[in-house]
């Protein structure tokens, strides 16, 4: 019983952590892209 | 998510308890489903690596790289859930049995694939070398699958495909296994789409950085 609970807990923790990392990485890259795009517009306007 | 929720409910309340192993056997449903997703992910890497080498389009490489990462994730889950089942059923965590060893080798091959990508600076060179690595690495997948047929192993014998008569899987267990496999396949597709989106964003970021320099 304990082994089954442990196995399933690890399985779901790892999967949720992976999804969390994907979402976090995506939002940080999107922020960086937005910053660079604004920088490009600023350079063009100068 | 709905399918995963249904599969959890089915394995807890609907799937019967196995006579000799007891409740620990219920690890089987997500253990096999994870192994199936691992195989599927590496098959996708194999096909997309061939397409990349043939057509030289980087979108194939982005899909292959994403699929390899998810394949490693699910193979890691197989290697983690398996020992818990082994400890409960055989009273050992690990044995150098053909199925277990070939699965570990498969995991190491694709860990190598991911490391190789980080180590090579040029994206074109990394994509080309990893495509070759992904094609060669896939050779281990049929070996893992055939290990329980070709060698004497401790790992449970095949009970689903080519199991023959009296292969031992109760119809209710088979139904729950099919639901779990379908649920995990959809989970794989969802993760793959998320991961490919991330890879595309990363490529866009690299392009913007090169434009600004």
Short mmCIF file of N, CA, C and O in Angstrom, two decimals, chain B residues 30-157:
data_model
loop_
_atom_site.label_atom_id
_atom_site.label_comp_id
_atom_site.label_asym_id
_atom_site.label_seq_id
_atom_site.Cartn_x
_atom_site.Cartn_y
_atom_site.Cartn_z
N UNK B 30 -0.22 2.89 -14.43
CA UNK B 30 0.49 4.10 -14.85
C UNK B 30 1.94 3.80 -15.21
O UNK B 30 2.56 4.56 -15.96
N UNK B 31 2.48 2.69 -14.69
CA UNK B 31 3.84 2.26 -15.03
C UNK B 31 3.88 1.88 -16.52
O UNK B 31 4.74 2.35 -17.27
N UNK B 32 2.92 1.07 -16.96
CA UNK B 32 2.86 0.64 -18.36
C UNK B 32 2.52 1.83 -19.27
O UNK B 32 3.11 2.00 -20.33
N UNK B 33 1.58 2.67 -18.80
CA UNK B 33 1.20 3.85 -19.60
C UNK B 33 2.40 4.79 -19.78
O UNK B 33 2.60 5.32 -20.88
N UNK B 34 3.22 4.95 -18.73
CA UNK B 34 4.41 5.81 -18.83
C UNK B 34 5.41 5.20 -19.82
O UNK B 34 6.02 5.91 -20.62
N UNK B 35 5.57 3.86 -19.75
CA UNK B 35 6.50 3.18 -20.66
C UNK B 35 6.03 3.35 -22.11
O UNK B 35 6.83 3.61 -23.00
N UNK B 36 4.72 3.23 -22.32
CA UNK B 36 4.15 3.40 -23.66
C UNK B 36 4.45 4.82 -24.19
O UNK B 36 4.88 4.98 -25.33
N UNK B 37 4.26 5.84 -23.33
CA UNK B 37 4.52 7.21 -23.76
C UNK B 37 6.02 7.40 -24.06
O UNK B 37 6.37 8.07 -25.05
N UNK B 38 6.88 6.78 -23.26
CA UNK B 38 8.33 6.84 -23.52
C UNK B 38 8.65 6.30 -24.91
O UNK B 38 9.32 6.95 -25.71
N UNK B 39 8.10 5.11 -25.22
CA UNK B 39 8.32 4.49 -26.54
C UNK B 39 7.79 5.39 -27.66
O UNK B 39 8.44 5.60 -28.67
N UNK B 40 6.57 5.91 -27.44
CA UNK B 40 5.93 6.77 -28.45
C UNK B 40 6.78 8.02 -28.69
O UNK B 40 7.02 8.41 -29.85
N UNK B 41 7.23 8.63 -27.60
CA UNK B 41 8.03 9.86 -27.71
C UNK B 41 9.33 9.60 -28.48
O UNK B 41 9.71 10.39 -29.34
N UNK B 42 9.98 8.46 -28.20
CA UNK B 42 11.24 8.17 -28.90
C UNK B 42 10.99 7.78 -30.36
O UNK B 42 11.82 8.06 -31.23
N UNK B 43 9.83 7.19 -30.65
CA UNK B 43 9.46 6.88 -32.04
C UNK B 43 9.26 8.20 -32.80
O UNK B 43 9.68 8.32 -33.96
N UNK B 44 8.65 9.18 -32.13
CA UNK B 44 8.45 10.51 -32.74
C UNK B 44 9.82 11.16 -33.01
O UNK B 44 10.04 11.75 -34.08
N UNK B 45 10.75 11.02 -32.06
CA UNK B 45 12.11 11.57 -32.25
C UNK B 45 12.74 10.93 -33.48
O UNK B 45 13.31 11.62 -34.34
N UNK B 46 12.59 9.61 -33.60
CA UNK B 46 13.16 8.84 -34.72
C UNK B 46 12.64 9.37 -36.06
O UNK B 46 13.42 9.71 -36.95
N UNK B 47 11.31 9.48 -36.17
CA UNK B 47 10.69 9.91 -37.43
C UNK B 47 11.07 11.36 -37.75
O UNK B 47 11.47 11.68 -38.88
N UNK B 48 10.99 12.25 -36.74
CA UNK B 48 11.28 13.66 -36.99
C UNK B 48 12.76 13.92 -37.26
O UNK B 48 13.10 14.84 -38.00
N UNK B 49 13.63 13.09 -36.67
CA UNK B 49 15.07 13.23 -36.95
C UNK B 49 15.35 12.88 -38.40
O UNK B 49 16.15 13.55 -39.07
N UNK B 50 14.70 11.83 -38.91
CA UNK B 50 14.86 11.46 -40.33
C UNK B 50 14.35 12.61 -41.21
O UNK B 50 15.02 13.01 -42.16
N UNK B 51 13.19 13.15 -40.85
CA UNK B 51 12.61 14.26 -41.62
C UNK B 51 13.54 15.48 -41.61
O UNK B 51 13.71 16.16 -42.63
N UNK B 52 14.14 15.74 -40.43
CA UNK B 52 15.06 16.90 -40.33
C UNK B 52 16.27 16.71 -41.24
O UNK B 52 16.65 17.62 -41.97
N UNK B 53 16.86 15.49 -41.20
CA UNK B 53 18.04 15.24 -42.01
C UNK B 53 17.70 15.30 -43.51
O UNK B 53 18.52 15.74 -44.32
N UNK B 54 16.47 14.88 -43.85
CA UNK B 54 16.07 14.87 -45.26
C UNK B 54 15.72 16.27 -45.76
O UNK B 54 16.10 16.65 -46.87
N UNK B 55 14.99 17.04 -44.93
CA UNK B 55 14.47 18.35 -45.41
C UNK B 55 15.17 19.57 -44.83
O UNK B 55 14.92 20.69 -45.30
N UNK B 56 16.00 19.36 -43.81
CA UNK B 56 16.75 20.46 -43.17
C UNK B 56 15.87 21.61 -42.66
O UNK B 56 16.26 22.78 -42.71
N UNK B 57 14.67 21.27 -42.20
CA UNK B 57 13.80 22.31 -41.65
C UNK B 57 13.89 22.23 -40.12
O UNK B 57 13.66 21.16 -39.55
N UNK B 58 14.16 23.39 -39.47
CA UNK B 58 14.40 23.39 -38.02
C UNK B 58 13.16 23.11 -37.18
O UNK B 58 13.28 22.76 -36.01
N UNK B 59 12.00 23.21 -37.80
CA UNK B 59 10.77 22.94 -37.05
C UNK B 59 10.72 21.44 -36.66
O UNK B 59 10.30 21.08 -35.57
N UNK B 60 11.24 20.56 -37.54
CA UNK B 60 11.29 19.13 -37.23
C UNK B 60 12.21 18.87 -36.04
O UNK B 60 11.93 18.04 -35.19
N UNK B 61 13.31 19.62 -36.02
CA UNK B 61 14.27 19.47 -34.93
C UNK B 61 13.66 19.93 -33.61
O UNK B 61 13.85 19.28 -32.57
N UNK B 62 12.89 21.03 -33.66
CA UNK B 62 12.25 21.54 -32.43
C UNK B 62 11.26 20.51 -31.88
O UNK B 62 11.23 20.25 -30.67
N UNK B 63 10.51 19.87 -32.78
CA UNK B 63 9.55 18.83 -32.34
C UNK B 63 10.29 17.61 -31.81
O UNK B 63 9.88 17.03 -30.79
N UNK B 64 11.40 17.21 -32.48
CA UNK B 64 12.17 16.04 -32.04
C UNK B 64 12.79 16.27 -30.67
O UNK B 64 12.70 15.41 -29.78
N UNK B 65 13.37 17.46 -30.48
CA UNK B 65 14.01 17.80 -29.21
C UNK B 65 12.97 17.79 -28.08
O UNK B 65 13.20 17.23 -27.00
N UNK B 66 11.81 18.39 -28.35
CA UNK B 66 10.75 18.44 -27.34
C UNK B 66 10.27 17.04 -26.98
O UNK B 66 10.06 16.71 -25.81
N UNK B 67 10.09 16.22 -28.02
CA UNK B 67 9.63 14.85 -27.78
C UNK B 67 10.65 14.03 -27.00
O UNK B 67 10.28 13.24 -26.12
N UNK B 68 11.94 14.25 -27.29
CA UNK B 68 13.00 13.52 -26.56
C UNK B 68 12.97 13.87 -25.08
O UNK B 68 13.09 12.99 -24.22
N UNK B 69 12.76 15.16 -24.78
CA UNK B 69 12.73 15.59 -23.37
C UNK B 69 11.55 14.94 -22.64
O UNK B 69 11.71 14.45 -21.52
N UNK B 70 10.39 14.90 -23.30
CA UNK B 70 9.22 14.29 -22.66
C UNK B 70 9.41 12.77 -22.55
O UNK B 70 9.02 12.16 -21.55
N UNK B 71 10.05 12.18 -23.55
CA UNK B 71 10.36 10.74 -23.50
C UNK B 71 11.24 10.40 -22.30
O UNK B 71 11.01 9.43 -21.59
N UNK B 72 12.25 11.25 -22.07
CA UNK B 72 13.15 11.05 -20.91
C UNK B 72 12.35 11.19 -19.61
O UNK B 72 12.52 10.40 -18.68
N UNK B 73 11.45 12.18 -19.57
CA UNK B 73 10.62 12.39 -18.37
C UNK B 73 9.80 11.12 -18.06
O UNK B 73 9.81 10.63 -16.92
N UNK B 74 9.12 10.59 -19.07
CA UNK B 74 8.27 9.42 -18.82
C UNK B 74 9.09 8.15 -18.57
O UNK B 74 8.68 7.30 -17.78
N UNK B 75 10.26 8.02 -19.23
CA UNK B 75 11.11 6.85 -18.95
C UNK B 75 11.66 6.94 -17.53
O UNK B 75 11.80 5.92 -16.84
N UNK B 76 11.93 8.18 -17.06
CA UNK B 76 12.36 8.36 -15.66
C UNK B 76 11.25 7.88 -14.73
O UNK B 76 11.53 7.23 -13.71
N UNK B 77 10.00 8.20 -15.08
CA UNK B 77 8.87 7.77 -14.24
C UNK B 77 8.75 6.25 -14.22
O UNK B 77 8.41 5.66 -13.19
N UNK B 78 9.05 5.61 -15.37
CA UNK B 78 9.03 4.14 -15.42
C UNK B 78 10.10 3.59 -14.47
O UNK B 78 9.86 2.66 -13.70
N UNK B 79 11.29 4.23 -14.52
CA UNK B 79 12.40 3.75 -13.69
C UNK B 79 12.21 4.07 -12.21
O UNK B 79 12.89 3.51 -11.36
N UNK B 80 11.31 5.00 -11.90
CA UNK B 80 11.03 5.31 -10.49
C UNK B 80 9.88 4.43 -9.97
O UNK B 80 9.97 3.86 -8.88
N UNK B 81 8.81 4.32 -10.76
CA UNK B 81 7.65 3.53 -10.28
C UNK B 81 7.97 2.02 -10.27
O UNK B 81 7.47 1.30 -9.40
N UNK B 82 8.79 1.57 -11.23
CA UNK B 82 9.15 0.14 -11.30
C UNK B 82 9.76 -0.39 -10.01
O UNK B 82 9.27 -1.39 -9.47
N UNK B 83 10.82 0.27 -9.49
CA UNK B 83 11.42 -0.23 -8.24
C UNK B 83 10.44 -0.30 -7.06
O UNK B 83 10.56 -1.19 -6.20
N UNK B 84 9.47 0.62 -7.00
CA UNK B 84 8.47 0.55 -5.91
C UNK B 84 7.63 -0.72 -6.05
O UNK B 84 7.34 -1.40 -5.06
N UNK B 85 7.27 -1.02 -7.29
CA UNK B 85 6.50 -2.25 -7.56
C UNK B 85 7.37 -3.48 -7.25
O UNK B 85 6.92 -4.43 -6.60
N UNK B 86 8.67 -3.41 -7.67
CA UNK B 86 9.59 -4.53 -7.44
C UNK B 86 9.79 -4.78 -5.94
O UNK B 86 9.79 -5.93 -5.49
N UNK B 87 9.91 -3.69 -5.18
CA UNK B 87 10.12 -3.83 -3.73
C UNK B 87 8.91 -4.51 -3.08
O UNK B 87 9.07 -5.39 -2.23
N UNK B 88 7.72 -4.11 -3.53
CA UNK B 88 6.51 -4.71 -2.98
C UNK B 88 6.30 -6.15 -3.42
O UNK B 88 5.85 -6.99 -2.64
N UNK B 89 6.66 -6.45 -4.69
CA UNK B 89 6.38 -7.78 -5.24
C UNK B 89 7.52 -8.77 -5.03
O UNK B 89 7.31 -9.93 -4.70
N UNK B 90 8.78 -8.32 -5.27
CA UNK B 90 9.93 -9.23 -5.20
C UNK B 90 10.80 -8.99 -3.98
O UNK B 90 11.80 -9.69 -3.77
N UNK B 91 10.50 -7.94 -3.23
CA UNK B 91 11.28 -7.53 -2.05
C UNK B 91 12.69 -7.05 -2.40
O UNK B 91 13.61 -7.15 -1.59
N UNK B 92 12.88 -6.59 -3.63
CA UNK B 92 14.15 -5.94 -4.01
C UNK B 92 13.80 -4.69 -4.80
O UNK B 92 12.77 -4.65 -5.47
N UNK B 93 14.70 -3.69 -4.73
CA UNK B 93 14.44 -2.45 -5.47
C UNK B 93 14.83 -2.58 -6.93
O UNK B 93 14.18 -2.04 -7.81
N UNK B 94 15.93 -3.30 -7.18
CA UNK B 94 16.48 -3.35 -8.54
C UNK B 94 17.17 -4.67 -8.77
O UNK B 94 17.75 -5.24 -7.83
N UNK B 95 17.14 -5.15 -10.00
CA UNK B 95 17.92 -6.33 -10.38
C UNK B 95 18.41 -6.10 -11.80
O UNK B 95 17.72 -5.43 -12.59
N UNK B 96 19.60 -6.63 -12.12
CA UNK B 96 20.15 -6.40 -13.47
C UNK B 96 19.54 -7.39 -14.46
O UNK B 96 20.21 -8.17 -15.10
N UNK B 97 18.25 -7.32 -14.56
CA UNK B 97 17.46 -8.17 -15.43
C UNK B 97 17.42 -7.51 -16.83
O UNK B 97 17.63 -6.31 -16.95
N UNK B 98 17.20 -8.31 -17.89
CA UNK B 98 17.29 -7.79 -19.27
C UNK B 98 16.36 -6.60 -19.51
O UNK B 98 16.78 -5.58 -20.07
N UNK B 99 15.10 -6.68 -19.08
CA UNK B 99 14.14 -5.59 -19.35
C UNK B 99 14.55 -4.31 -18.60
O UNK B 99 14.54 -3.22 -19.16
N UNK B 100 14.93 -4.48 -17.32
CA UNK B 100 15.30 -3.32 -16.51
C UNK B 100 16.58 -2.66 -17.03
O UNK B 100 16.66 -1.44 -17.14
N UNK B 101 17.56 -3.52 -17.38
CA UNK B 101 18.84 -2.98 -17.85
C UNK B 101 18.69 -2.27 -19.18
O UNK B 101 19.22 -1.16 -19.37
N UNK B 102 17.93 -2.88 -20.13
CA UNK B 102 17.77 -2.23 -21.44
C UNK B 102 16.98 -0.92 -21.30
O UNK B 102 17.23 0.03 -22.03
N UNK B 103 16.04 -0.87 -20.35
CA UNK B 103 15.29 0.39 -20.12
C UNK B 103 16.23 1.46 -19.58
O UNK B 103 16.16 2.61 -20.00
N UNK B 104 17.10 1.07 -18.64
CA UNK B 104 18.07 2.02 -18.09
C UNK B 104 19.00 2.54 -19.20
O UNK B 104 19.29 3.74 -19.27
N UNK B 105 19.41 1.62 -20.11
CA UNK B 105 20.29 2.02 -21.23
C UNK B 105 19.54 3.03 -22.13
O UNK B 105 20.10 4.04 -22.54
N UNK B 106 18.26 2.73 -22.38
CA UNK B 106 17.44 3.63 -23.22
C UNK B 106 17.39 5.03 -22.60
O UNK B 106 17.54 6.04 -23.30
N UNK B 107 17.17 5.08 -21.30
CA UNK B 107 17.11 6.36 -20.58
C UNK B 107 18.45 7.10 -20.69
O UNK B 107 18.48 8.29 -20.98
N UNK B 108 19.57 6.34 -20.51
CA UNK B 108 20.90 6.96 -20.59
C UNK B 108 21.19 7.48 -22.00
O UNK B 108 21.79 8.54 -22.16
N UNK B 109 20.72 6.74 -23.03
CA UNK B 109 20.93 7.17 -24.42
C UNK B 109 20.29 8.55 -24.64
O UNK B 109 20.90 9.46 -25.18
N UNK B 110 19.04 8.70 -24.18
CA UNK B 110 18.35 9.97 -24.43
C UNK B 110 18.77 11.07 -23.47
O UNK B 110 18.65 12.25 -23.79
N UNK B 111 19.31 10.71 -22.30
CA UNK B 111 19.94 11.71 -21.43
C UNK B 111 21.16 12.25 -22.19
O UNK B 111 21.41 13.46 -22.23
N UNK B 112 21.89 11.34 -22.84
CA UNK B 112 23.04 11.72 -23.67
C UNK B 112 22.62 12.65 -24.78
O UNK B 112 23.30 13.64 -25.07
N UNK B 113 21.48 12.35 -25.39
CA UNK B 113 20.93 13.20 -26.48
C UNK B 113 20.69 14.63 -25.97
O UNK B 113 21.08 15.59 -26.62
N UNK B 114 20.09 14.74 -24.79
CA UNK B 114 19.80 16.07 -24.23
C UNK B 114 21.07 16.81 -23.82
O UNK B 114 21.19 18.01 -24.03
N UNK B 115 22.03 16.05 -23.27
CA UNK B 115 23.30 16.67 -22.85
C UNK B 115 24.09 17.16 -24.06
O UNK B 115 24.67 18.25 -24.04
N UNK B 116 24.09 16.34 -25.11
CA UNK B 116 24.80 16.67 -26.35
C UNK B 116 24.32 18.01 -26.90
O UNK B 116 25.09 18.84 -27.35
N UNK B 117 23.03 18.21 -26.84
CA UNK B 117 22.42 19.44 -27.35
C UNK B 117 22.90 20.66 -26.55
O UNK B 117 23.10 21.74 -27.11
N UNK B 118 23.06 20.48 -25.24
CA UNK B 118 23.53 21.58 -24.40
C UNK B 118 25.01 21.87 -24.65
O UNK B 118 25.46 23.00 -24.48
N UNK B 119 25.75 20.81 -25.01
CA UNK B 119 27.21 20.94 -25.11
C UNK B 119 27.69 21.58 -26.42
O UNK B 119 28.74 22.17 -26.46
N UNK B 120 26.89 21.41 -27.50
CA UNK B 120 27.32 21.95 -28.80
C UNK B 120 26.78 23.37 -28.96
O UNK B 120 25.57 23.60 -28.83
N UNK B 121 27.69 24.31 -29.27
CA UNK B 121 27.29 25.73 -29.36
C UNK B 121 26.48 26.04 -30.61
O UNK B 121 25.49 26.74 -30.54
N UNK B 122 26.94 25.52 -31.76
CA UNK B 122 26.25 25.85 -33.01
C UNK B 122 24.90 25.11 -33.10
O UNK B 122 24.87 23.87 -33.04
N UNK B 123 23.77 25.85 -33.23
CA UNK B 123 22.47 25.18 -33.28
C UNK B 123 22.31 24.21 -34.46
O UNK B 123 21.71 23.15 -34.31
N UNK B 124 22.90 24.58 -35.62
CA UNK B 124 22.81 23.71 -36.81
C UNK B 124 23.53 22.39 -36.57
O UNK B 124 23.01 21.32 -36.85
N UNK B 125 24.75 22.51 -36.01
CA UNK B 125 25.58 21.33 -35.76
C UNK B 125 24.89 20.44 -34.70
O UNK B 125 24.83 19.22 -34.85
N UNK B 126 24.37 21.08 -33.64
CA UNK B 126 23.70 20.33 -32.56
C UNK B 126 22.49 19.58 -33.12
O UNK B 126 22.28 18.40 -32.81
N UNK B 127 21.71 20.25 -33.98
CA UNK B 127 20.52 19.62 -34.55
C UNK B 127 20.90 18.41 -35.40
O UNK B 127 20.27 17.35 -35.33
N UNK B 128 21.97 18.58 -36.22
CA UNK B 128 22.40 17.50 -37.13
C UNK B 128 22.91 16.30 -36.34
O UNK B 128 22.51 15.16 -36.58
N UNK B 129 23.79 16.55 -35.38
CA UNK B 129 24.39 15.45 -34.60
C UNK B 129 23.30 14.75 -33.77
O UNK B 129 23.26 13.53 -33.70
N UNK B 130 22.42 15.55 -33.16
CA UNK B 130 21.36 14.95 -32.33
C UNK B 130 20.37 14.16 -33.15
O UNK B 130 19.82 13.16 -32.67
N UNK B 131 20.14 14.58 -34.41
CA UNK B 131 19.23 13.82 -35.27
C UNK B 131 19.81 12.42 -35.53
O UNK B 131 19.08 11.42 -35.44
N UNK B 132 21.11 12.37 -35.80
CA UNK B 132 21.78 11.07 -36.03
C UNK B 132 21.70 10.23 -34.75
O UNK B 132 21.37 9.04 -34.77
N UNK B 133 21.95 10.89 -33.61
CA UNK B 133 21.93 10.22 -32.30
C UNK B 133 20.52 9.69 -32.00
O UNK B 133 20.36 8.57 -31.52
N UNK B 134 19.51 10.50 -32.32
CA UNK B 134 18.11 10.10 -32.09
C UNK B 134 17.70 8.91 -32.92
O UNK B 134 16.92 8.06 -32.47
N UNK B 135 18.22 8.83 -34.15
CA UNK B 135 17.90 7.71 -35.05
C UNK B 135 18.58 6.43 -34.53
O UNK B 135 17.94 5.39 -34.41
N UNK B 136 19.87 6.54 -34.19
CA UNK B 136 20.62 5.36 -33.71
C UNK B 136 20.07 4.90 -32.34
O UNK B 136 19.91 3.71 -32.10
N UNK B 137 19.76 5.87 -31.48
CA UNK B 137 19.27 5.56 -30.13
C UNK B 137 17.96 4.78 -30.14
O UNK B 137 17.71 3.96 -29.26
N UNK B 138 17.16 5.00 -31.17
CA UNK B 138 15.86 4.32 -31.24
C UNK B 138 16.00 2.80 -31.37
O UNK B 138 15.06 2.07 -31.06
N UNK B 139 17.18 2.33 -31.81
CA UNK B 139 17.44 0.89 -31.95
C UNK B 139 17.16 0.16 -30.63
O UNK B 139 16.71 -0.99 -30.63
N UNK B 140 17.37 0.85 -29.50
CA UNK B 140 17.17 0.21 -28.20
C UNK B 140 15.69 -0.02 -27.86
O UNK B 140 15.38 -0.89 -27.05
N UNK B 141 14.79 0.74 -28.49
CA UNK B 141 13.36 0.60 -28.15
C UNK B 141 12.83 -0.82 -28.45
O UNK B 141 12.25 -1.46 -27.56
N UNK B 142 13.04 -1.36 -29.68
CA UNK B 142 12.59 -2.74 -29.91
C UNK B 142 13.29 -3.77 -29.01
O UNK B 142 12.71 -4.80 -28.67
N UNK B 143 14.54 -3.46 -28.61
CA UNK B 143 15.27 -4.38 -27.71
C UNK B 143 14.59 -4.40 -26.34
O UNK B 143 14.41 -5.46 -25.75
N UNK B 144 14.20 -3.20 -25.84
CA UNK B 144 13.50 -3.12 -24.54
C UNK B 144 12.18 -3.90 -24.64
O UNK B 144 11.85 -4.71 -23.76
N UNK B 145 11.47 -3.68 -25.74
CA UNK B 145 10.17 -4.34 -25.93
C UNK B 145 10.34 -5.86 -26.02
O UNK B 145 9.57 -6.62 -25.43
N UNK B 146 11.38 -6.31 -26.73
CA UNK B 146 11.57 -7.75 -26.94
C UNK B 146 12.29 -8.45 -25.80
O UNK B 146 12.33 -9.69 -25.77
N UNK B 147 12.87 -7.68 -24.87
CA UNK B 147 13.70 -8.27 -23.81
C UNK B 147 13.00 -9.40 -23.05
O UNK B 147 13.61 -10.44 -22.77
N UNK B 148 11.70 -9.22 -22.74
CA UNK B 148 11.00 -10.25 -21.96
C UNK B 148 10.63 -11.46 -22.82
O UNK B 148 10.24 -12.50 -22.31
N UNK B 149 10.74 -11.31 -24.15
CA UNK B 149 10.46 -12.43 -25.05
C UNK B 149 11.73 -13.21 -25.37
O UNK B 149 11.70 -14.42 -25.52
N UNK B 150 12.87 -12.50 -25.49
CA UNK B 150 14.11 -13.13 -25.94
C UNK B 150 14.94 -13.71 -24.81
O UNK B 150 15.70 -14.64 -25.03
N UNK B 151 14.85 -13.12 -23.62
CA UNK B 151 15.68 -13.58 -22.51
C UNK B 151 14.81 -13.97 -21.30
O UNK B 151 13.69 -13.51 -21.17
N UNK B 152 15.39 -14.80 -20.45
CA UNK B 152 14.70 -15.18 -19.21
C UNK B 152 14.82 -13.99 -18.24
O UNK B 152 15.94 -13.56 -17.93
N UNK B 153 13.68 -13.45 -17.83
CA UNK B 153 13.74 -12.28 -16.95
C UNK B 153 12.79 -12.44 -15.76
O UNK B 153 11.88 -13.26 -15.79
N UNK B 154 13.02 -11.56 -14.76
CA UNK B 154 12.14 -11.55 -13.59
C UNK B 154 10.90 -10.70 -13.87
O UNK B 154 9.88 -10.81 -13.22
N UNK B 155 11.06 -9.79 -14.84
CA UNK B 155 9.98 -8.86 -15.17
C UNK B 155 8.75 -9.64 -15.63
O UNK B 155 8.89 -10.64 -16.33
N UNK B 156 7.52 -9.21 -15.24
CA UNK B 156 6.32 -9.93 -15.69
C UNK B 156 6.30 -10.10 -17.21
O UNK B 156 6.70 -9.20 -17.95
N UNK B 157 5.83 -11.27 -17.67
CA UNK B 157 5.77 -11.55 -19.10
C UNK B 157 4.68 -10.71 -19.76
O UNK B 157 3.84 -10.13 -19.08
#
